[in-house]
GROMACS .gro file of C-alpha atoms in nm:
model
  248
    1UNK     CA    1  10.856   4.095   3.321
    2UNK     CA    2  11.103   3.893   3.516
    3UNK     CA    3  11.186   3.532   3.504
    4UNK     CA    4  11.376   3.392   3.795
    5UNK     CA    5  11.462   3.026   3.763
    6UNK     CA    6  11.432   2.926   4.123
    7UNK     CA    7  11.455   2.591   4.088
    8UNK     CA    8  11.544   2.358   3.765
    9UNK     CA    9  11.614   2.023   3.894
   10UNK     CA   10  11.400   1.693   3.892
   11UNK     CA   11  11.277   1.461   4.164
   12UNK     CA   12  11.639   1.318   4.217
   13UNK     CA   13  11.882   1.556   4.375
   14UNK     CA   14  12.173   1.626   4.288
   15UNK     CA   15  12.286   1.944   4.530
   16UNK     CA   16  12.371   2.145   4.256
   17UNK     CA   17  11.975   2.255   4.156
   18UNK     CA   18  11.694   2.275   4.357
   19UNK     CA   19  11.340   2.099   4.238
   20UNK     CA   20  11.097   2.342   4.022
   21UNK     CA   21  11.002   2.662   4.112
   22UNK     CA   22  10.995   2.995   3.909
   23UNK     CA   23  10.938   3.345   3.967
   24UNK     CA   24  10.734   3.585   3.785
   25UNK     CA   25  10.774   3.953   3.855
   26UNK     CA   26  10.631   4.231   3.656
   27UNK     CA   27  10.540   4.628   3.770
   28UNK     CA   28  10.496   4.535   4.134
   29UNK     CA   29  10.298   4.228   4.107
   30UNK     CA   30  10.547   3.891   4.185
   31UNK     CA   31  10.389   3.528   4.097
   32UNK     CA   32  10.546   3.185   4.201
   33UNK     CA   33  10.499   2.901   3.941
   34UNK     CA   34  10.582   2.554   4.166
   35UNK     CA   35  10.738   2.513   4.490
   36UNK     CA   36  10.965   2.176   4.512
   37UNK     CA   37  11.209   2.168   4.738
   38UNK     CA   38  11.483   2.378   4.824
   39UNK     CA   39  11.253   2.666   4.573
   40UNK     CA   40  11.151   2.821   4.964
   41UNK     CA   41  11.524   2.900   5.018
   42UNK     CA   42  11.592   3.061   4.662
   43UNK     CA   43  11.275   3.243   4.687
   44UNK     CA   44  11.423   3.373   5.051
   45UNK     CA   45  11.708   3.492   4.859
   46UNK     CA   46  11.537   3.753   4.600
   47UNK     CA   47  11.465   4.064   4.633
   48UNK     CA   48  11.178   4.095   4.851
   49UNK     CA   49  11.157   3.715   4.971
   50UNK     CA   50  10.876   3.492   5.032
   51UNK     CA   51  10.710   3.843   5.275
   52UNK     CA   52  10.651   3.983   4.907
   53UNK     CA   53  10.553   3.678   4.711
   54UNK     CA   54  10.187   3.559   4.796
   55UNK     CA   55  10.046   3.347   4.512
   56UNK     CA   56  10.162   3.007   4.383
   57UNK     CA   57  10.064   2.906   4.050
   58UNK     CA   58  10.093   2.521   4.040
   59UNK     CA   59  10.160   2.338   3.691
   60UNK     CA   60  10.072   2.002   3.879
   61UNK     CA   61  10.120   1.817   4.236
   62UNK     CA   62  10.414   1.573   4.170
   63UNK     CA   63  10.569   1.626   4.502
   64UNK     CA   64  10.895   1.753   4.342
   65UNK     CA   65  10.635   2.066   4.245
   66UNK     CA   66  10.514   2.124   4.574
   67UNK     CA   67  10.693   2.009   4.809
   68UNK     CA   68  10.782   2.346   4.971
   69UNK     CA   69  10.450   2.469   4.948
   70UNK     CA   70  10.348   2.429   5.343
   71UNK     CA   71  10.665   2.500   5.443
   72UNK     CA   72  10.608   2.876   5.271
   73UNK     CA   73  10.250   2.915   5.418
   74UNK     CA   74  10.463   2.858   5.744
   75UNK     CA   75  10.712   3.094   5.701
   76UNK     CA   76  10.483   3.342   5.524
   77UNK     CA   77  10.251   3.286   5.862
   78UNK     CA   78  10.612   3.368   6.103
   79UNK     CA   79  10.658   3.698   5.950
   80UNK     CA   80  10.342   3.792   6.001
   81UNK     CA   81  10.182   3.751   5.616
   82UNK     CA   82   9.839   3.735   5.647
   83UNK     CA   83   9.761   3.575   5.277
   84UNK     CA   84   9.853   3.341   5.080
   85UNK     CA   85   9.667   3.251   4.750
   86UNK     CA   86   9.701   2.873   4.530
   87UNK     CA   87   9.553   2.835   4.189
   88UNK     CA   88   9.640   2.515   4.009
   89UNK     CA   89   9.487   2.248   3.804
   90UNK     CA   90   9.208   2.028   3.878
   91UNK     CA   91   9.226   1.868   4.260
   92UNK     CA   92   9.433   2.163   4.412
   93UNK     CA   93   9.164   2.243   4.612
   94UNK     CA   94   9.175   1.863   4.749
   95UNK     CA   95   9.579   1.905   4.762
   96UNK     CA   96   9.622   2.154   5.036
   97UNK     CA   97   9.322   2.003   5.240
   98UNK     CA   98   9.516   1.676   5.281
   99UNK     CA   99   9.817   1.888   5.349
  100UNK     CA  100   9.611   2.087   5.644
  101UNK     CA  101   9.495   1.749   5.738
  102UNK     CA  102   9.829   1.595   5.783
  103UNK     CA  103   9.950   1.943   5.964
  104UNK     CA  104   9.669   2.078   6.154
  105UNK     CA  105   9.836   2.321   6.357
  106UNK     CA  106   9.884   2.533   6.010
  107UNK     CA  107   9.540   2.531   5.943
  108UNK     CA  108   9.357   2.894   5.968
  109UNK     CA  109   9.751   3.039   6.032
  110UNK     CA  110   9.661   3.241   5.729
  111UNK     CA  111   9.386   3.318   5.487
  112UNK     CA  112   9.441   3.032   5.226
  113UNK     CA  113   9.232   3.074   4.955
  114UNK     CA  114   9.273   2.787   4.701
  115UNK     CA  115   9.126   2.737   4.318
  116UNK     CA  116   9.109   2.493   4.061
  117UNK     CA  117   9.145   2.610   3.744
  118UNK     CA  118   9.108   2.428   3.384
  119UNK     CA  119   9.240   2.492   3.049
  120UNK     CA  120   9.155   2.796   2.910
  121UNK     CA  121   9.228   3.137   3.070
  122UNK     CA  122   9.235   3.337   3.384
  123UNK     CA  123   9.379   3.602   3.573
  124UNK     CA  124   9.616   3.523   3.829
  125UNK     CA  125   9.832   3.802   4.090
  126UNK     CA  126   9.785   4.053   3.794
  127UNK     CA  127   9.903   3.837   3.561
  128UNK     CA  128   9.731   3.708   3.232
  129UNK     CA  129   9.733   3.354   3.235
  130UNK     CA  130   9.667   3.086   2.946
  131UNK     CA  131   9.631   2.759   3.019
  132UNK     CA  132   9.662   2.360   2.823
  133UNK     CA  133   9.650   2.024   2.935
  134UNK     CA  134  10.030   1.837   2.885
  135UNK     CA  135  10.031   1.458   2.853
  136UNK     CA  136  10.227   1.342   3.191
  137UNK     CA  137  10.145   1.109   3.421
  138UNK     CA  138   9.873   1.321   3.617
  139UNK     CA  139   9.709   1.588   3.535
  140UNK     CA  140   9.919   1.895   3.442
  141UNK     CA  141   9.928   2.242   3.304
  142UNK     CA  142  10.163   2.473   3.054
  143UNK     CA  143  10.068   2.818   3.109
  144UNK     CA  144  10.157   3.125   2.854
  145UNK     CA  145  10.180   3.446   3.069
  146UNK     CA  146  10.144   3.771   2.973
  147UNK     CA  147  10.126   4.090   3.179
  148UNK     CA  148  10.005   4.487   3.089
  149UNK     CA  149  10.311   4.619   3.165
  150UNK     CA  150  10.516   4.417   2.889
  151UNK     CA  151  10.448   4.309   2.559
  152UNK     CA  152  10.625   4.003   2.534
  153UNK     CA  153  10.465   3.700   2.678
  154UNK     CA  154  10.651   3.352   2.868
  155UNK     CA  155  10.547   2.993   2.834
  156UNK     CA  156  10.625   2.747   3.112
  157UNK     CA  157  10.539   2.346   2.958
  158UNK     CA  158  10.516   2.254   3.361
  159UNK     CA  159  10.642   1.819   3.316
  160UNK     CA  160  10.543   1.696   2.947
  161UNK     CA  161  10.594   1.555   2.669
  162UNK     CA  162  10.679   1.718   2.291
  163UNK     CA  163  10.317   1.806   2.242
  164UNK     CA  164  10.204   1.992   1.957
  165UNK     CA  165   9.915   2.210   2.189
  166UNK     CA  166  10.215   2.312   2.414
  167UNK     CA  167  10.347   2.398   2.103
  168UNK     CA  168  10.049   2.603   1.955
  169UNK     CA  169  10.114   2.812   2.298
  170UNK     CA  170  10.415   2.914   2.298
  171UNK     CA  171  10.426   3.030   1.953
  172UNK     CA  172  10.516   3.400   1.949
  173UNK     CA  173  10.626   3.417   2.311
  174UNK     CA  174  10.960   3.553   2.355
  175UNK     CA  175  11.102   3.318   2.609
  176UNK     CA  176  10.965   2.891   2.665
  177UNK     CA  177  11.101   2.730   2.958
  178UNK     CA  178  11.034   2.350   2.847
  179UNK     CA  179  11.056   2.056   3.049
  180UNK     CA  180  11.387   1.870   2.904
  181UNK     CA  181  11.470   1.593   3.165
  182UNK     CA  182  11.696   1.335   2.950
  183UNK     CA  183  11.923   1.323   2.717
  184UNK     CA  184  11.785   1.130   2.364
  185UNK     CA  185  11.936   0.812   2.426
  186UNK     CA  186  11.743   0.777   2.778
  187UNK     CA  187  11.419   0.544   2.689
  188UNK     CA  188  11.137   0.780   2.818
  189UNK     CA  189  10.764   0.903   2.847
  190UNK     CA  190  10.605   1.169   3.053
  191UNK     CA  191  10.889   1.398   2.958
  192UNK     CA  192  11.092   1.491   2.607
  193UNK     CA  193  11.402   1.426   2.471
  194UNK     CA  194  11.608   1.693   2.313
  195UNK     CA  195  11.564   1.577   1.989
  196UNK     CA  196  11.163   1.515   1.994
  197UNK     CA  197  11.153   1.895   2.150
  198UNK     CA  198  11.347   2.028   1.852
  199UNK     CA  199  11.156   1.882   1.591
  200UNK     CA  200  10.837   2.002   1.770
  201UNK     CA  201  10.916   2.345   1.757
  202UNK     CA  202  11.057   2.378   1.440
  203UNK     CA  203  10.888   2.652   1.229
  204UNK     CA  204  10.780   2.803   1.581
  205UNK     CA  205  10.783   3.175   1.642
  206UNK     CA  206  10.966   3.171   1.955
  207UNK     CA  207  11.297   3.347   2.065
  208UNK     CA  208  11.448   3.165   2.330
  209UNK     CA  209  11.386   2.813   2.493
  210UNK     CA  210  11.510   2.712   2.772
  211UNK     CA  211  11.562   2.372   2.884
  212UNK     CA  212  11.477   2.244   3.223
  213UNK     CA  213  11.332   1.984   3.492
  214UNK     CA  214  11.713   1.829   3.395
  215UNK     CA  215  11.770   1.477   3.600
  216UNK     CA  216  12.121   1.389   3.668
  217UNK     CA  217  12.146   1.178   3.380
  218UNK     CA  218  12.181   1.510   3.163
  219UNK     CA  219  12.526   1.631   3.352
  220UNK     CA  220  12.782   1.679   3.130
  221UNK     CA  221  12.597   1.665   2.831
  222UNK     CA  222  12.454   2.017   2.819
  223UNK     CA  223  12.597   2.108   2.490
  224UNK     CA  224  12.507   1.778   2.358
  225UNK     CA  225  12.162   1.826   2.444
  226UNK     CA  226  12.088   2.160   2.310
  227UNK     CA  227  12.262   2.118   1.980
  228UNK     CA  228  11.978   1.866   1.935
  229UNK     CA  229  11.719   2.068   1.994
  230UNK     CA  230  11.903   2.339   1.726
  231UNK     CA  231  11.899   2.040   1.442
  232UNK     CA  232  11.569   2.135   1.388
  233UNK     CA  233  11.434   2.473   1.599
  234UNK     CA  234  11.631   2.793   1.431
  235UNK     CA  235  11.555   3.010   1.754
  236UNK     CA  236  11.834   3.048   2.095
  237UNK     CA  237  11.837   2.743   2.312
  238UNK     CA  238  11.964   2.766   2.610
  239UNK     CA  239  12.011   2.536   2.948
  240UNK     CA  240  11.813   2.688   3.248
  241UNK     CA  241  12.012   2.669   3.571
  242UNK     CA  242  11.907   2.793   3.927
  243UNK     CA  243  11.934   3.147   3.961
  244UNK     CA  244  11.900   3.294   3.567
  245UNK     CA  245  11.708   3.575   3.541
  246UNK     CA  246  11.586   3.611   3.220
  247UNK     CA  247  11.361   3.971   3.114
  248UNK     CA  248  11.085   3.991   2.895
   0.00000   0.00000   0.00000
């Protein structure tokens, strides 16, 4: 399995990373966790492009999450993709209804089928998924995924705090991709600091982490950041950046 880091900036641009948006590809079958802006474009880029790629796997609908999620069923509909599959947490269904509502003229361009899903798991675009609430500030979901034709398995925290059932999920996965948005001396909720991360997954069997959903308050400080996460968590730590492609 394949990780592409499409996108591993926040709701405030910067230029240098586009919002969230990761791919998944594994033996043929590709999956697309978020769509924020400029995650269209990257997803353009890779091999086989948005034509190949026709289920999105939302962690949650902060607009910085799916903000480029029309704008694919669009382009998907210009080439001449007939599908295009959504599965997200509770009220996706609702989501892309106001979306249709606000842009008509999209609606019935392709077959859209949209599902809510809840914690627990499921079976998304081949992919084994395992799903658990985060505490943010709507409802969102951290997702394990694992796939037949590997046997290592990647966690994706979507936006949330240092919380120990994210925790409990991604032990034993070989690669987390955690939601790190601020340094520690940034006075926060919704999201972790480097420091409450670390000492959350200390004693956790996991091999690398991966910090991202970084706000501009975090430039220059990358180093800083991830030695604080290694004060307490022995495994690699890493800072995500747009384009990384990371196999499992």
């Amino acid at each position: 399995m394949r990780v592409t880091f499409l996108g591993t900036g926040s709701a405030m641009p910067t230029g240098e990373r586009n919002q969230t948006g990761l791919l998944l590809d594994a033996d043929g079958d590709r999956l697309l966790v978020d769509c924020g802006s400029g995650v269209l474009g990257a997803l353009a880029d890779t091999r086989g492009g948005y034509e190949t790629t026709d289920t999105v796997l939302l962690t949650h609908h902060h607009l910085d999450h799916v903000s480029d999620l029309l704008a694919l069923l669009k382009a998907r509909w210009l080439v001449g993709e007939e599908h295009l599959t959504v599965v997200g947490p509770a009220g996706t269904e609702s989501l892309l209804d106001d979306l249709l509502d606000a842009h008509e003229y999209l609606r019935g361009r392709v077959d859209l089928t949209v599902r809510d899903i809840e914690p627990g798991t499921a079976t998304v675009a081949g992919f084994d998924i395992e799903a658990t609430e985060t505490v943010h500030s709507m409802d969102c979901l951290a997702y394990r995924v694992t796939h037949d034709s590997t046997d290592g398995a990647f966690c994706f925290s979507g936006d949330s705090e240092a919380t120990e059932p994210v925790a409990d999920l991604a032990d034993g996965a070989s690669v987390l991709a955690h939601d790190c948005s601020f340094p520690d001396d940034v006075d926060v909720s919704n999201h972790p600091t480097p420091t409450a991360l670390g000492e959350l997954l200390a004693g956790r069997d996991i091999e690398e982490v991966y910090l991202t959903h970084l706000y501009p308050h975090t430039d220059g400080r990358h180093r800083e950041m991830t030695d604080a996460v290694r004060e307490n968590f022995e495994g690699r730590v890493r800072m995500a950046r747009d384009g990384l492609a990371v196999e499992i």
